[in-house]
Short mmCIF file of C-alpha atoms in Angstrom, two decimals:
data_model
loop_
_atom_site.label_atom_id
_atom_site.label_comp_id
_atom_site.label_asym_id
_atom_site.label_seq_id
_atom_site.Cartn_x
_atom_site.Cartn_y
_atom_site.Cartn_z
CA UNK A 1 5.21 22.82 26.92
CA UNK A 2 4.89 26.43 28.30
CA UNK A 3 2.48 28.90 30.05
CA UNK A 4 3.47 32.25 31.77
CA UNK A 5 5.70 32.43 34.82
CA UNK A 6 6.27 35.04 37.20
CA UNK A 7 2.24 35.31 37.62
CA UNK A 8 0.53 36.83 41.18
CA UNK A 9 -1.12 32.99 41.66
CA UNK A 10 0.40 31.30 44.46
CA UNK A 11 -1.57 28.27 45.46
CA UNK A 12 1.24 26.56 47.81
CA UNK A 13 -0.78 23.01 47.43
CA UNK A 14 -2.03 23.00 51.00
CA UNK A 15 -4.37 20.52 50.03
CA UNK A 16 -5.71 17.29 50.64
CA UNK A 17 -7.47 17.09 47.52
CA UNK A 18 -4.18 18.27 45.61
CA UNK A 19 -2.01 15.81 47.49
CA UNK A 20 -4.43 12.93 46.91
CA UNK A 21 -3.87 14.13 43.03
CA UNK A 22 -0.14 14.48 43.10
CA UNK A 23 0.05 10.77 44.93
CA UNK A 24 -1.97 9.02 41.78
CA UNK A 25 0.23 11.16 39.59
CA UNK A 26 3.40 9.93 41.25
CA UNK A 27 2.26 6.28 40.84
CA UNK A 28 1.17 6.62 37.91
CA UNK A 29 4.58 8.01 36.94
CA UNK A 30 6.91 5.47 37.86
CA UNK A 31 4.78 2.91 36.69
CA UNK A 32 5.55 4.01 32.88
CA UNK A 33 9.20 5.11 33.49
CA UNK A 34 9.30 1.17 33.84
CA UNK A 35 7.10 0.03 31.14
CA UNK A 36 8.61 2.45 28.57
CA UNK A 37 12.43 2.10 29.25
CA UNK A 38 12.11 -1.72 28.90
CA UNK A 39 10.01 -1.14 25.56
CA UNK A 40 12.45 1.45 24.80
CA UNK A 41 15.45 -1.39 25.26
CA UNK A 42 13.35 -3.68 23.15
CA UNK A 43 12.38 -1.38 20.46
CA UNK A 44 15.83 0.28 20.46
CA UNK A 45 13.74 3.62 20.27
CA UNK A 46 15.73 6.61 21.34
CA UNK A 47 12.73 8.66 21.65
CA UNK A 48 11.10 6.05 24.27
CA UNK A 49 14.01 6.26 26.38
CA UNK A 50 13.94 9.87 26.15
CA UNK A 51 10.16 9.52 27.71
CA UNK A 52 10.62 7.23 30.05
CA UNK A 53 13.46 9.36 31.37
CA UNK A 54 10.87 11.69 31.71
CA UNK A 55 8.58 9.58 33.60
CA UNK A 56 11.43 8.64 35.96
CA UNK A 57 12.17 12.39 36.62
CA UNK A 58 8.61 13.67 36.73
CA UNK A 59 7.89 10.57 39.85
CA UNK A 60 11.04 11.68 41.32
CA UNK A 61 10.52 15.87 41.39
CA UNK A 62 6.94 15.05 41.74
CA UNK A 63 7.74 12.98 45.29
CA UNK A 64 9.79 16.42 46.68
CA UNK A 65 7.01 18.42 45.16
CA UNK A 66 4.84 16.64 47.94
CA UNK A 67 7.54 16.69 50.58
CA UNK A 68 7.85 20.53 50.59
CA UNK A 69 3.95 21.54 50.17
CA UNK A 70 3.70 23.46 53.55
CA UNK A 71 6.99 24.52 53.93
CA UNK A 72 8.28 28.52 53.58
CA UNK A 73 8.63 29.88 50.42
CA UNK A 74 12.30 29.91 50.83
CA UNK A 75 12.33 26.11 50.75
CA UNK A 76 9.48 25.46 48.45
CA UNK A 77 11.47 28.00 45.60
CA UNK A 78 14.83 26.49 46.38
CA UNK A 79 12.90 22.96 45.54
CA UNK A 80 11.46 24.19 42.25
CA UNK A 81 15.51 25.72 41.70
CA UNK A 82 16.47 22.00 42.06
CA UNK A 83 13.97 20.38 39.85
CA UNK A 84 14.02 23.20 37.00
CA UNK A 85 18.17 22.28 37.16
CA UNK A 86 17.17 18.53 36.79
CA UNK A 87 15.16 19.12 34.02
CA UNK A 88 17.62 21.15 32.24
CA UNK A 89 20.40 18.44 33.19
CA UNK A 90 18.04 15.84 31.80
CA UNK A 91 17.40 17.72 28.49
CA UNK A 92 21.12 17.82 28.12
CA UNK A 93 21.39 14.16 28.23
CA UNK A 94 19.27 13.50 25.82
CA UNK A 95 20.47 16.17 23.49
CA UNK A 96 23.98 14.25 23.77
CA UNK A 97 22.20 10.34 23.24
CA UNK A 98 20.82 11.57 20.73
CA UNK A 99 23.62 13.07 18.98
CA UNK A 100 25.39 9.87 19.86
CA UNK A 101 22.75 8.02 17.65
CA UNK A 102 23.33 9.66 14.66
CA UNK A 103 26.15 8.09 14.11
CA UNK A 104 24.79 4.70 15.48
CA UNK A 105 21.96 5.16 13.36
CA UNK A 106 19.29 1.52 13.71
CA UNK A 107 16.00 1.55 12.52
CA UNK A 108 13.93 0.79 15.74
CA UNK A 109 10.36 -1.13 15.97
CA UNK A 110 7.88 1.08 15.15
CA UNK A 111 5.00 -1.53 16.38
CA UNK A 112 6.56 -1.37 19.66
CA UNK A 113 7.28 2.72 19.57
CA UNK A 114 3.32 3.35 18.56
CA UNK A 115 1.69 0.69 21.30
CA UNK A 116 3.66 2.43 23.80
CA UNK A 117 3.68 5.73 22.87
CA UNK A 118 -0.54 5.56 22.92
CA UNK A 119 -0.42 3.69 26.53
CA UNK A 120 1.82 6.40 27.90
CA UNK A 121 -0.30 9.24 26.34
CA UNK A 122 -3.05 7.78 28.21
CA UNK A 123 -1.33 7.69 31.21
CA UNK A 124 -0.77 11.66 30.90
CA UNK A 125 -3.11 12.79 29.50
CA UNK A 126 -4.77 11.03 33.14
CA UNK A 127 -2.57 12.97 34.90
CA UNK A 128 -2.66 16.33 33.02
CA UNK A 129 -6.94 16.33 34.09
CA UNK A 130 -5.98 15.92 37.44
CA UNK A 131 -3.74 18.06 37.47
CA UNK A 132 -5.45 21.26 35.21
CA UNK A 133 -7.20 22.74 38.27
CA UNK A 134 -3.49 23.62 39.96
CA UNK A 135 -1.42 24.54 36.65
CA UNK A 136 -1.02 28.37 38.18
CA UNK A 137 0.45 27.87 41.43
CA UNK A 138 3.73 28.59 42.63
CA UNK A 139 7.12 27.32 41.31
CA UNK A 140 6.87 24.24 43.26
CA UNK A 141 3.27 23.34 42.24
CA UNK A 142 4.13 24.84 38.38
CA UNK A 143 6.88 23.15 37.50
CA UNK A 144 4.43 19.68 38.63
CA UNK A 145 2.26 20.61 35.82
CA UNK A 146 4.82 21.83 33.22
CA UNK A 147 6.48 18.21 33.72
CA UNK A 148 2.92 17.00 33.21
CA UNK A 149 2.38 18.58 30.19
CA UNK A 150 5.39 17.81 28.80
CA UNK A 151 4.39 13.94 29.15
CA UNK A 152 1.41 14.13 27.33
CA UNK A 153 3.23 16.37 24.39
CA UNK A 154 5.89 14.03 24.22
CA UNK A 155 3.78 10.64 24.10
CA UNK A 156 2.16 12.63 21.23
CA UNK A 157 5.29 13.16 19.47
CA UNK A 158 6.62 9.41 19.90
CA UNK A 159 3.04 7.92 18.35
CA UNK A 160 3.98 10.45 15.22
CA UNK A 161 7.94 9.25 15.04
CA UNK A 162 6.53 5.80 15.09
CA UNK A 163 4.33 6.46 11.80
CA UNK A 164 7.51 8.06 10.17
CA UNK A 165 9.78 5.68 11.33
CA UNK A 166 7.13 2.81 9.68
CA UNK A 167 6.71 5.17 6.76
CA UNK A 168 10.41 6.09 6.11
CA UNK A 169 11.80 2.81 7.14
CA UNK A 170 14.37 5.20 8.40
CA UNK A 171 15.56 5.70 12.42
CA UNK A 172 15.92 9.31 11.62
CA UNK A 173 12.63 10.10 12.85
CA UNK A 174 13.11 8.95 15.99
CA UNK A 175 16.04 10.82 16.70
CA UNK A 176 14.31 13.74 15.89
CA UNK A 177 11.73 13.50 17.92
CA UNK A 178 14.26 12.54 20.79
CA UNK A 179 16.11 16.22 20.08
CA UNK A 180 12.45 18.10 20.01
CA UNK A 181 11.66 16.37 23.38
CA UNK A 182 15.23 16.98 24.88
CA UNK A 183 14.67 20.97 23.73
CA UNK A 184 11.41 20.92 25.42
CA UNK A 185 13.15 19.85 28.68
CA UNK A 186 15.18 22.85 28.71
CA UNK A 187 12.68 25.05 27.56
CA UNK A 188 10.58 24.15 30.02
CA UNK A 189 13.40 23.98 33.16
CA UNK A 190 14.27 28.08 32.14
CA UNK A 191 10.64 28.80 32.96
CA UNK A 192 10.70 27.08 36.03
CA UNK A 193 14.09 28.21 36.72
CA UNK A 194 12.92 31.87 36.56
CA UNK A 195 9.80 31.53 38.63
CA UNK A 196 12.06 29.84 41.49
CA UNK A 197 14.41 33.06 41.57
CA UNK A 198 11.84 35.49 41.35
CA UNK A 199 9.88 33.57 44.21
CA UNK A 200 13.26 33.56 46.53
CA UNK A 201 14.19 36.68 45.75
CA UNK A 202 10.40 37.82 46.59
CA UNK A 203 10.62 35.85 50.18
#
């Protein structure tokens, strides 16, 4: 889930073309946070949750991604700052769930974890092409593709817990994919952290 930060590209996303992009990407977002927490409930998947957490974050940083494009760079770093700290909050919480698991330890539906985990992979990997053109803007436009990219790596890595989960017969798959995914978060939330301090230190 990572690229270099602290590049000379700073494509603020004064665009329609970009907006149009980032509105299908928003929809497209909450749609699945929806779909994949309820199949996450059903499935009793930890890893599904973990996603559609995810999705639910993505829609909502994705939303003040839009409301900031045009703004100084002041603002638009300080709203990168806030969704890089969001990320890393989120990553936390699933670090702790999943922790919590292990000593709740089910083994959930792996049917239900692979049909999902393919649908949502579609969905980003949708909005990871729409977005590829604008992965090396600034912090605010960045961290919209990082999140992106995250999606699609994730949906990848719920569709393989699913097989080990049917394989094993086991849960512990699925936590461990929900612990990969919740280290990815904060991986990813340091970059964008960075790139938002450099850029208001810069302005």
């Amino acid at each position: 889930m990572a690229g270099c930060c602290g590049h000379d590209a700073r494509f603020d996303g004064m665009s329609a073309a970009y907006k149009r992009r980032l509105w299908i990407v928003i929809a497209i977002n909450a749609t699945m946070f929806a779909v994949e927490m309820f199949a996450g409930q059903a499935a009793q998947s930890q890893a599904l949750k973990a996603d559609a957490l995810d999705f639910l974050g993505d829609a909502l940083t994705y939303g003040l991604s839009l409301a900031v494009i045009g703004m100084s760079v002041q603002v638009r770093a300080t709203a990168a700052l806030f969704k890089g700290l969001s990320l890393m909050t989120m990553g936390i919480w699933v670090l702790g769930a999943t922790v919590y698991r292990v000593f709740y330890l089910g083994v959930p539906e792996a049917g239900i974890m692979g049909s999902i985990g393919f649908l949502a992979l579609a969905a980003n990997v949708t909005s990871v092409l729409l977005l590829m053109a604008y992965k090396d803007g600034d912090a605010n436009v960045r961290s919209v593709w990082l999140c992106s990219r995250n999606d699609a790596i994730g949906n990848v890595a719920v569709m393989v817990a699913a097989l080990a989960v049917w394989g094993a017969a086991s849960g512990w798959p699925d936590l461990i994919v929900a612990g990969v995914m919740a280290t990815l978060f904060v991986n990813s939330a340091r970059q964008i952290i960075r790139q938002a301090l450099d850029e208001r230190r810069r302005a």
